[in-house]
Amino acid sequence: MPPRARTLLLPLAAATLLVASTIFLFAATGARWRPADTGLPVPAADFSSAVESADSKTATAAKELSFLDENGRPDDPSSSSAAARCDPSRAAIRVFMYDLPPEFHFGLLGWVPPPAGGAVWPDVGRGAAPRYPGGLNQQHSIEYWLTLDLLSSSSPPCGAAIRVADSRDADVVFVPFFASLSYNRHSRAVPPEKVSRDKALQEQLVRYLMEQPEWKRSGGANHVIVAHHPNSLLHARSVLFPAVFVLSDFGRYHPRVASLEKDVIAPYKHMAKTFLNDSAGFDDRPTLLYFRGAIYRKEGGNIRQELYYMLKDKKDVYFAFGSVQDHGASKASQGMHSSKFCLNIAGDTPSSNRLFDAIVSHCVPVIISEDIELPYEDALDYSKFSIFVRSSDAVKKGYLMRLIRGVSKHQWIRMWKRLKEVDKHFEYQYPSQKDDAVQMIWQALARKVPAIRLKAHRSRRFSRYDRGGK
């Protein structure tokens, strides 16, 4: 063969060898390839062995975890009742709960532990859960419902959270202090007390937490504290701020203490009646726009006064003073259910229970507040069932009524139907049910876990060297 021909064949042979090697490599590794300009689906890879391996690891890890039954005792996996226990691998979040003395939680409801046995918790599995007081106390009762849910989390119906016995197995550490109830009942010192019971409990709580190895390990970053009443935890919040707070809004919190990045917004417990199988549609609601509540408010609530004088004499508008003392909750429930739109105006704080009363009454909320933060808004699009209005626009002459009257019947029905789909997310109940308020809060907390872990891991970067380690 002439030298020139050999010279031409050598690159061709090399190229052929390269293509063959590439094909062999793809075949050997099980790679799937698709040209970028085709619409062909990528053949599914066989991950069955990997899944089986992962499942076996998960099952092994689950067996090694220690969980608590409804009485707070370590669960025995060999017991006859173990088969009816909830599967921890299916829980969205694993929670360790401190066994605080009863005066921090159910003792505030008058519960007294039995004289023998030293029980910290009521036996909720046998229906012994103390009842929460009625009236306006209920709207901030969130810590009560979360605590009940944890106490029964090992038994069906299984929810988003499960209680673990070892804090090292937990995603978060729950602090069962009924802060809102403590504020509502004991925020004023009663002679001969020099310090109110509420403040004393907060001081005791701070000392307790600072001594716990769980707090020391994370600096409190993985702790969850419910302080739903805007004035609850007033004396301790500036010390406990590394924890995740469950709040109604941020109106009375310094940005360094609470923020949407760190904390979770929870809905109020609504006071209005829940309407099941609601058929009261557009033509069955004679009132166009409804508001009943306190007219004269301080701080950011001055806009209520302005809107009252602008709207009180408008046709098809009900705008009146009302309070809980004159059967306000019952009257508001009836009024909202007979109205197409319900005003939610900022009061002393950006949020109010009125929004959640409107949602369960299937009355389209008209939200007038730039500072309001809404529960689980990362998972729920409120614009699908609410109307948002800037405060500066709401007080413009004629603006609000033109906006409301401009909503067509078709648009209203679409929002009304969506309200009937989402109202379950705002129901507090025991036992909790799928996607109710209790489960949604746990899921919101579960979404905070990656950020909590990131913060904890970053804080440990130089910890070995700071301790003089190698």
Short mmCIF file of C-alpha atoms in Angstrom, two decimals:
data_model
loop_
_atom_site.label_atom_id
_atom_site.label_comp_id
_atom_site.label_asym_id
_atom_site.label_seq_id
_atom_site.Cartn_x
_atom_site.Cartn_y
_atom_site.Cartn_z
CA MET A 1 0.00 0.00 0.00
CA PRO A 2 1.39 3.43 -0.93
CA PRO A 3 2.57 5.56 1.99
CA ARG A 4 -0.02 8.27 1.17
CA ALA A 5 -2.91 5.75 1.43
CA ARG A 6 -1.63 4.51 4.77
CA THR A 7 -1.51 8.12 5.97
CA LEU A 8 -5.19 8.64 5.07
CA LEU A 9 -6.38 5.39 6.64
CA LEU A 10 -4.79 5.94 10.04
CA PRO A 11 -7.10 8.88 11.11
CA LEU A 12 -10.13 6.98 9.76
CA ALA A 13 -9.26 3.93 11.85
CA ALA A 14 -8.74 6.10 14.93
CA ALA A 15 -12.11 7.78 14.45
CA THR A 16 -13.84 4.40 14.02
CA LEU A 17 -12.22 3.14 17.22
CA LEU A 18 -13.37 6.27 19.10
CA VAL A 19 -16.99 5.88 17.99
CA ALA A 20 -16.99 2.18 18.88
CA SER A 21 -15.53 2.91 22.31
CA THR A 22 -18.17 5.57 22.97
CA ILE A 23 -20.99 3.22 21.99
CA PHE A 24 -19.56 0.50 24.21
CA LEU A 25 -19.22 2.93 27.14
CA PHE A 26 -22.85 4.04 26.87
CA ALA A 27 -24.05 0.46 26.62
CA ALA A 28 -21.94 -0.69 29.55
CA THR A 29 -23.06 2.08 31.89
CA GLY A 30 -26.73 1.90 30.91
CA ALA A 31 -26.69 5.58 29.93
CA ARG A 32 -29.71 6.97 28.14
CA TRP A 33 -29.19 9.57 25.44
CA ARG A 34 -31.58 11.62 23.38
CA PRO A 35 -30.84 14.21 20.67
CA ALA A 36 -31.75 17.66 21.94
CA ASP A 37 -33.92 18.43 18.91
CA THR A 38 -36.22 15.39 19.18
CA GLY A 39 -39.38 14.97 21.21
CA LEU A 40 -38.65 11.36 22.01
CA PRO A 41 -38.99 10.29 25.64
CA VAL A 42 -35.93 9.10 27.47
CA PRO A 43 -36.23 5.35 28.20
CA ALA A 44 -36.65 4.78 31.91
CA ALA A 45 -33.56 3.58 33.68
CA ASP A 46 -33.81 0.59 35.97
CA PHE A 47 -33.32 1.92 39.49
CA SER A 48 -35.10 -0.94 41.22
CA SER A 49 -31.98 -2.24 42.92
CA ALA A 50 -31.09 1.23 44.16
CA VAL A 51 -34.62 1.79 45.45
CA GLU A 52 -34.63 -1.56 47.23
CA SER A 53 -31.29 -0.68 48.83
CA ALA A 54 -32.58 2.76 49.92
CA ASP A 55 -35.79 1.24 51.27
CA SER A 56 -33.86 -1.31 53.30
CA LYS A 57 -31.69 1.44 54.76
CA THR A 58 -34.78 3.50 55.61
CA ALA A 59 -36.45 0.52 57.25
CA THR A 60 -33.31 -0.22 59.28
CA ALA A 61 -33.04 3.40 60.37
CA ALA A 62 -36.73 3.45 61.35
CA LYS A 63 -36.27 0.38 63.54
CA GLU A 64 -33.38 2.06 65.31
CA LEU A 65 -35.42 5.13 66.17
CA SER A 66 -37.24 5.29 69.48
CA PHE A 67 -40.75 6.70 69.54
CA LEU A 68 -43.19 7.62 72.28
CA ASP A 69 -46.76 6.44 72.75
CA GLU A 70 -49.67 8.72 73.68
CA ASN A 71 -48.71 8.54 77.36
CA GLY A 72 -45.16 9.72 76.75
CA ARG A 73 -43.62 6.28 77.33
CA PRO A 74 -41.10 4.71 74.92
CA ASP A 75 -42.98 2.61 72.38
CA ASP A 76 -42.30 -1.13 72.54
CA PRO A 77 -42.08 -2.45 68.94
CA SER A 78 -42.78 -5.99 70.17
CA SER A 79 -46.08 -5.09 71.84
CA SER A 80 -49.41 -6.18 70.37
CA SER A 81 -50.34 -2.54 69.71
CA ALA A 82 -47.18 -1.84 67.71
CA ALA A 83 -48.84 -3.03 64.51
CA ALA A 84 -51.32 -0.16 64.80
CA ARG A 85 -48.56 2.46 65.21
CA CYS A 86 -47.85 5.11 62.61
CA ASP A 87 -44.95 4.52 60.25
CA PRO A 88 -42.28 7.11 61.13
CA SER A 89 -40.81 7.01 57.63
CA ARG A 90 -44.03 8.52 56.29
CA ALA A 91 -44.02 11.51 58.63
CA ALA A 92 -43.06 14.88 57.15
CA ILE A 93 -41.28 15.91 60.34
CA ARG A 94 -39.87 14.17 63.43
CA VAL A 95 -40.38 16.11 66.64
CA PHE A 96 -38.84 15.82 70.07
CA MET A 97 -40.99 17.47 72.77
CA TYR A 98 -39.68 18.59 76.14
CA ASP A 99 -41.47 17.14 79.17
CA LEU A 100 -42.04 20.53 80.74
CA PRO A 101 -43.89 20.62 84.08
CA PRO A 102 -47.70 20.95 83.74
CA GLU A 103 -47.72 24.60 84.87
CA PHE A 104 -46.33 25.48 81.43
CA HIS A 105 -49.10 23.79 79.47
CA PHE A 106 -52.16 21.82 80.60
CA GLY A 107 -51.81 23.05 84.17
CA LEU A 108 -52.85 26.46 82.81
CA LEU A 109 -56.15 24.77 81.93
CA GLY A 110 -56.60 23.45 85.45
CA TRP A 111 -55.29 19.95 84.76
CA VAL A 112 -53.68 18.30 87.78
CA PRO A 113 -51.54 15.16 87.32
CA PRO A 114 -52.70 12.06 89.20
CA PRO A 115 -51.02 11.79 92.63
CA ALA A 116 -49.23 8.56 91.74
CA GLY A 117 -46.93 8.02 88.80
CA GLY A 118 -45.59 11.54 88.27
CA ALA A 119 -47.31 11.97 84.91
CA VAL A 120 -46.45 15.12 82.97
CA TRP A 121 -49.16 14.72 80.34
CA PRO A 122 -52.87 13.88 80.40
CA ASP A 123 -53.84 10.54 78.91
CA VAL A 124 -55.25 11.96 75.69
CA GLY A 125 -55.62 8.46 74.24
CA ARG A 126 -58.50 7.89 76.66
CA GLY A 127 -60.20 11.21 75.99
CA ALA A 128 -58.70 12.95 79.01
CA ALA A 129 -57.54 16.08 77.17
CA PRO A 130 -58.55 19.24 79.12
CA ARG A 131 -60.82 21.58 77.20
CA TYR A 132 -59.55 24.96 76.07
CA PRO A 133 -61.53 27.98 77.34
CA GLY A 134 -64.07 29.51 74.97
CA GLY A 135 -64.54 33.03 73.68
CA LEU A 136 -61.71 35.01 72.16
CA ASN A 137 -59.15 32.86 74.02
CA GLN A 138 -59.67 30.21 71.35
CA GLN A 139 -58.41 32.25 68.43
CA HIS A 140 -54.79 31.96 69.67
CA SER A 141 -55.00 28.34 70.90
CA ILE A 142 -52.52 26.99 68.34
CA GLU A 143 -49.99 25.52 70.81
CA TYR A 144 -52.81 23.50 72.42
CA TRP A 145 -53.70 21.76 69.15
CA LEU A 146 -50.09 21.09 68.18
CA THR A 147 -49.32 19.61 71.61
CA LEU A 148 -52.37 17.33 71.48
CA ASP A 149 -51.34 16.18 68.03
CA LEU A 150 -47.84 15.27 69.21
CA LEU A 151 -49.15 13.37 72.23
CA SER A 152 -51.16 11.09 69.97
CA SER A 153 -48.88 11.11 66.93
CA SER A 154 -47.82 7.46 67.23
CA SER A 155 -51.38 6.18 66.72
CA PRO A 156 -53.69 6.44 63.68
CA PRO A 157 -54.88 8.62 62.10
CA CYS A 158 -51.24 9.28 61.20
CA GLY A 159 -50.34 12.85 60.43
CA ALA A 160 -47.45 14.98 59.22
CA ALA A 161 -45.55 14.93 62.54
CA ILE A 162 -44.41 12.11 64.78
CA ARG A 163 -42.94 12.40 68.26
CA VAL A 164 -39.55 10.81 68.89
CA ALA A 165 -37.99 9.84 72.23
CA ASP A 166 -34.42 10.84 71.40
CA SER A 167 -33.78 14.46 70.43
CA ARG A 168 -30.92 13.34 68.18
CA ASP A 169 -33.47 11.60 65.96
CA ALA A 170 -35.58 14.75 65.65
CA ASP A 171 -35.80 17.38 62.92
CA VAL A 172 -37.05 19.95 65.44
CA VAL A 173 -37.50 20.30 69.20
CA PHE A 174 -40.96 21.46 70.30
CA VAL A 175 -41.35 23.65 73.40
CA PRO A 176 -44.86 23.00 74.84
CA PHE A 177 -45.45 26.37 76.52
CA PHE A 178 -49.02 27.68 76.17
CA ALA A 179 -47.74 31.23 75.78
CA SER A 180 -50.95 32.82 74.50
CA LEU A 181 -53.08 31.36 77.28
CA SER A 182 -50.47 32.39 79.84
CA TYR A 183 -50.66 35.97 78.56
CA ASN A 184 -54.46 36.05 78.38
CA ARG A 185 -54.90 34.77 81.93
CA HIS A 186 -51.82 35.78 83.88
CA SER A 187 -50.17 38.84 82.30
CA ARG A 188 -51.08 41.08 85.25
CA ALA A 189 -49.54 40.68 88.68
CA VAL A 190 -52.07 39.81 91.37
CA PRO A 191 -51.16 41.11 94.85
CA PRO A 192 -49.12 40.11 96.72
CA GLU A 193 -47.26 39.12 93.51
CA LYS A 194 -44.66 41.62 92.37
CA VAL A 195 -44.14 39.82 89.08
CA SER A 196 -46.98 38.44 86.99
CA ARG A 197 -47.27 34.69 86.67
CA ASP A 198 -46.85 35.00 82.91
CA LYS A 199 -43.52 36.82 83.24
CA ALA A 200 -42.33 34.37 85.91
CA LEU A 201 -43.10 31.41 83.63
CA GLN A 202 -41.18 33.03 80.78
CA GLU A 203 -38.16 33.59 83.02
CA GLN A 204 -38.30 29.96 84.19
CA LEU A 205 -38.61 28.79 80.59
CA VAL A 206 -35.51 30.72 79.52
CA ARG A 207 -33.46 29.25 82.37
CA TYR A 208 -34.71 25.75 81.59
CA LEU A 209 -33.91 25.96 77.88
CA MET A 210 -30.46 27.44 78.37
CA GLU A 211 -29.54 24.39 80.47
CA GLN A 212 -30.72 21.79 77.95
CA PRO A 213 -28.16 19.96 75.79
CA GLU A 214 -30.60 20.23 72.85
CA TRP A 215 -30.49 24.02 73.01
CA LYS A 216 -26.72 24.06 73.45
CA ARG A 217 -26.17 21.77 70.45
CA SER A 218 -28.11 23.97 68.03
CA GLY A 219 -28.04 27.32 69.78
CA GLY A 220 -31.83 26.99 69.77
CA ALA A 221 -32.07 27.11 65.97
CA ASN A 222 -34.01 23.84 65.74
CA HIS A 223 -36.46 24.69 68.54
CA VAL A 224 -40.10 25.54 67.83
CA ILE A 225 -41.97 27.94 70.13
CA VAL A 226 -45.59 28.98 69.57
CA ALA A 227 -46.38 32.58 70.52
CA HIS A 228 -49.50 33.29 68.48
CA HIS A 229 -50.96 36.13 70.54
CA PRO A 230 -49.10 39.31 69.48
CA ASN A 231 -48.23 40.08 73.13
CA SER A 232 -47.30 36.56 74.23
CA LEU A 233 -43.69 35.67 75.10
CA LEU A 234 -43.08 39.41 75.44
CA HIS A 235 -40.32 39.11 78.06
CA ALA A 236 -38.48 36.12 76.57
CA ARG A 237 -38.66 36.62 72.80
CA SER A 238 -35.49 38.73 72.58
CA VAL A 239 -33.54 35.91 74.27
CA LEU A 240 -35.19 32.98 72.51
CA PHE A 241 -35.13 34.54 69.03
CA PRO A 242 -32.82 31.88 67.51
CA ALA A 243 -35.78 29.47 67.73
CA VAL A 244 -38.45 29.10 65.06
CA PHE A 245 -41.51 31.05 66.24
CA VAL A 246 -45.06 30.15 65.19
CA LEU A 247 -46.85 33.52 65.06
CA SER A 248 -49.95 35.30 63.82
CA ASP A 249 -47.92 38.13 62.24
CA PHE A 250 -44.75 40.17 62.70
CA GLY A 251 -46.46 43.42 63.68
CA ARG A 252 -44.97 43.61 67.19
CA TYR A 253 -41.65 41.91 66.52
CA HIS A 254 -38.30 43.48 65.72
CA PRO A 255 -36.96 42.17 62.37
CA ARG A 256 -33.94 40.76 64.18
CA VAL A 257 -36.23 38.66 66.39
CA ALA A 258 -38.76 37.35 63.86
CA SER A 259 -38.96 37.14 60.08
CA LEU A 260 -40.62 35.15 57.33
CA GLU A 261 -37.28 33.51 56.47
CA LYS A 262 -36.96 31.98 59.94
CA ASP A 263 -40.48 31.68 61.34
CA VAL A 264 -43.92 30.30 60.46
CA ILE A 265 -47.24 32.13 60.24
CA ALA A 266 -50.23 30.14 61.52
CA PRO A 267 -53.92 30.94 61.02
CA TYR A 268 -56.13 32.05 63.87
CA LYS A 269 -58.69 29.53 65.04
CA HIS A 270 -61.79 30.88 63.38
CA MET A 271 -64.79 31.88 65.49
CA ALA A 272 -67.39 31.66 62.71
CA LYS A 273 -69.43 28.56 62.02
CA THR A 274 -68.09 26.11 59.44
CA PHE A 275 -70.52 25.63 56.56
CA LEU A 276 -70.38 22.11 55.14
CA ASN A 277 -71.88 21.37 51.72
CA ASP A 278 -72.43 25.09 51.29
CA SER A 279 -74.82 25.92 48.46
CA ALA A 280 -75.27 29.63 49.24
CA GLY A 281 -73.90 31.04 46.00
CA PHE A 282 -73.85 34.42 44.31
CA ASP A 283 -77.61 34.97 44.11
CA ASP A 284 -78.19 33.72 47.67
CA ARG A 285 -76.00 36.44 49.24
CA PRO A 286 -77.84 39.78 49.19
CA THR A 287 -75.08 41.84 50.87
CA LEU A 288 -72.31 42.94 48.53
CA LEU A 289 -69.66 43.95 51.09
CA TYR A 290 -69.56 43.12 54.82
CA PHE A 291 -67.64 44.28 57.87
CA ARG A 292 -68.51 43.92 61.53
CA GLY A 293 -66.02 44.69 64.27
CA ALA A 294 -64.22 47.43 66.16
CA ILE A 295 -64.18 50.66 64.17
CA TYR A 296 -61.73 52.72 66.17
CA ARG A 297 -58.33 51.06 66.45
CA LYS A 298 -54.85 52.27 67.36
CA GLU A 299 -51.54 51.88 65.51
CA GLY A 300 -52.15 50.68 61.91
CA GLY A 301 -55.91 50.36 62.36
CA ASN A 302 -56.82 53.99 61.66
CA ILE A 303 -57.85 53.04 58.14
CA ARG A 304 -60.95 51.31 59.56
CA GLN A 305 -62.24 54.67 60.68
CA GLU A 306 -61.70 56.24 57.25
CA LEU A 307 -63.40 53.37 55.45
CA TYR A 308 -66.32 53.39 57.87
CA TYR A 309 -67.24 56.98 56.98
CA MET A 310 -66.72 56.27 53.28
CA LEU A 311 -68.81 53.08 53.09
CA LYS A 312 -71.42 53.06 55.87
CA ASP A 313 -74.18 54.57 53.74
CA LYS A 314 -73.40 52.77 50.49
CA LYS A 315 -76.05 50.54 48.96
CA ASP A 316 -75.60 46.79 49.59
CA VAL A 317 -72.83 47.46 52.14
CA TYR A 318 -72.97 46.44 55.81
CA PHE A 319 -70.30 48.24 57.86
CA ALA A 320 -71.04 48.35 61.57
CA PHE A 321 -69.54 48.10 65.05
CA GLY A 322 -69.65 44.71 66.73
CA SER A 323 -68.02 42.89 69.62
CA VAL A 324 -67.93 39.42 71.11
CA GLN A 325 -70.00 40.61 74.08
CA ASP A 326 -73.16 41.07 71.99
CA HIS A 327 -73.04 37.61 70.38
CA GLY A 328 -70.65 39.09 67.83
CA ALA A 329 -69.26 35.77 66.61
CA SER A 330 -72.70 34.36 65.83
CA LYS A 331 -73.91 37.56 64.15
CA ALA A 332 -70.69 37.89 62.15
CA SER A 333 -70.99 34.29 60.98
CA GLN A 334 -74.54 34.87 59.74
CA GLY A 335 -73.57 38.18 58.14
CA MET A 336 -70.56 36.79 56.33
CA HIS A 337 -72.47 33.81 55.00
CA SER A 338 -75.06 36.14 53.49
CA SER A 339 -72.41 38.37 51.84
CA LYS A 340 -70.41 38.12 48.63
CA PHE A 341 -67.31 39.98 49.85
CA CYS A 342 -65.91 40.44 53.36
CA LEU A 343 -63.53 43.22 54.34
CA ASN A 344 -60.37 42.28 56.20
CA ILE A 345 -58.81 45.54 57.37
CA ALA A 346 -55.67 45.92 59.47
CA GLY A 347 -56.39 46.50 63.15
CA ASP A 348 -53.93 46.93 66.01
CA THR A 349 -51.78 44.40 64.16
CA PRO A 350 -51.62 43.48 60.44
CA SER A 351 -53.65 40.27 60.91
CA SER A 352 -57.01 39.47 62.45
CA ASN A 353 -59.27 36.48 62.95
CA ARG A 354 -61.79 38.07 60.58
CA LEU A 355 -59.93 36.77 57.51
CA PHE A 356 -60.30 33.16 58.59
CA ASP A 357 -63.95 33.67 59.57
CA ALA A 358 -64.53 34.92 56.01
CA ILE A 359 -62.73 31.93 54.47
CA VAL A 360 -64.82 29.32 56.31
CA SER A 361 -67.97 31.36 55.55
CA HIS A 362 -67.01 31.23 51.84
CA CYS A 363 -67.23 35.02 51.65
CA VAL A 364 -64.51 36.29 49.29
CA PRO A 365 -61.98 38.18 51.46
CA VAL A 366 -61.01 41.71 50.49
CA ILE A 367 -57.64 42.15 52.22
CA ILE A 368 -56.53 45.72 52.90
CA SER A 369 -53.06 45.52 54.41
CA GLU A 370 -49.59 45.79 52.88
CA ASP A 371 -47.93 44.29 55.94
CA ILE A 372 -50.00 41.14 56.36
CA GLU A 373 -48.27 37.77 56.12
CA LEU A 374 -50.46 34.79 55.33
CA PRO A 375 -50.26 31.17 56.55
CA TYR A 376 -48.48 28.70 54.26
CA GLU A 377 -48.46 31.17 51.38
CA ASP A 378 -45.54 29.29 49.85
CA ALA A 379 -47.97 26.41 49.24
CA LEU A 380 -51.26 28.30 48.83
CA ASP A 381 -52.05 31.03 46.29
CA TYR A 382 -54.42 33.41 48.06
CA SER A 383 -55.02 35.45 44.91
CA LYS A 384 -57.17 32.56 43.65
CA PHE A 385 -59.80 33.22 46.34
CA SER A 386 -59.07 36.71 47.72
CA ILE A 387 -58.81 40.30 46.52
CA PHE A 388 -55.86 42.41 47.70
CA VAL A 389 -56.07 46.19 47.94
CA ARG A 390 -53.35 48.64 48.96
CA SER A 391 -54.34 50.86 51.86
CA SER A 392 -53.46 53.97 49.85
CA ASP A 393 -55.88 52.87 47.10
CA ALA A 394 -58.65 51.75 49.45
CA VAL A 395 -59.12 55.27 50.86
CA LYS A 396 -59.39 56.89 47.43
CA LYS A 397 -62.93 58.09 46.85
CA GLY A 398 -64.95 55.48 44.98
CA TYR A 399 -62.00 53.17 44.31
CA LEU A 400 -63.01 50.24 46.50
CA MET A 401 -66.64 50.10 45.38
CA ARG A 402 -65.69 50.33 41.69
CA LEU A 403 -63.26 47.45 42.21
CA ILE A 404 -65.81 45.24 44.00
CA ARG A 405 -68.68 45.98 41.61
CA GLY A 406 -66.32 45.24 38.71
CA VAL A 407 -65.96 41.57 39.73
CA SER A 408 -68.23 39.53 37.48
CA LYS A 409 -70.51 36.75 38.69
CA HIS A 410 -68.34 34.22 36.87
CA GLN A 411 -65.17 35.50 38.60
CA TRP A 412 -66.86 35.48 42.00
CA ILE A 413 -68.13 31.90 41.57
CA ARG A 414 -64.63 30.76 40.66
CA MET A 415 -63.23 32.27 43.89
CA TRP A 416 -66.16 30.91 45.92
CA LYS A 417 -65.52 27.38 44.66
CA ARG A 418 -61.85 27.71 45.54
CA LEU A 419 -62.78 28.87 49.07
CA LYS A 420 -64.78 25.68 49.55
CA GLU A 421 -61.71 23.68 48.51
CA VAL A 422 -59.22 25.41 50.82
CA ASP A 423 -61.33 25.96 53.96
CA LYS A 424 -60.12 22.62 55.40
CA HIS A 425 -56.63 24.12 55.72
CA PHE A 426 -57.93 26.48 58.40
CA GLU A 427 -59.66 23.96 60.68
CA TYR A 428 -58.09 23.13 64.05
CA GLN A 429 -59.32 19.82 65.45
CA TYR A 430 -58.33 16.83 67.52
CA PRO A 431 -57.57 14.28 66.24
CA SER A 432 -56.12 16.25 63.36
CA GLN A 433 -57.09 15.31 59.81
CA LYS A 434 -55.26 15.33 56.49
CA ASP A 435 -54.29 18.86 55.41
CA ASP A 436 -56.16 20.61 58.23
CA ALA A 437 -54.56 23.57 60.04
CA VAL A 438 -52.53 21.36 62.40
CA GLN A 439 -51.10 19.27 59.56
CA MET A 440 -50.43 22.33 57.40
CA ILE A 441 -48.42 23.96 60.20
CA TRP A 442 -46.30 20.84 60.64
CA GLN A 443 -45.72 20.74 56.90
CA ALA A 444 -44.71 24.42 56.94
CA LEU A 445 -42.25 23.64 59.74
CA ALA A 446 -40.92 20.67 57.75
CA ARG A 447 -40.12 23.06 54.89
CA LYS A 448 -37.98 25.07 57.33
CA VAL A 449 -35.83 22.05 58.28
CA PRO A 450 -33.27 22.36 55.42
CA ALA A 451 -32.60 26.00 56.38
CA ILE A 452 -32.31 25.02 60.05
CA ARG A 453 -29.77 22.34 59.18
CA LEU A 454 -27.82 24.73 56.97
CA LYS A 455 -27.61 27.24 59.80
CA ALA A 456 -26.52 24.54 62.26
CA HIS A 457 -23.87 23.16 59.92
CA ARG A 458 -22.46 26.60 59.14
CA SER A 459 -22.24 27.40 62.83
CA ARG A 460 -20.01 24.37 63.36
CA ARG A 461 -17.38 25.28 60.76
CA PHE A 462 -14.79 26.44 63.27
CA SER A 463 -16.17 24.88 66.45
CA ARG A 464 -13.36 22.27 66.69
CA TYR A 465 -10.68 24.92 66.48
CA ASP A 466 -12.47 27.25 68.85
CA ARG A 467 -12.37 24.41 71.40
CA GLY A 468 -8.69 23.87 70.76
CA GLY A 469 -9.28 20.58 68.97
CA LYS A 470 -7.29 19.16 66.08
#
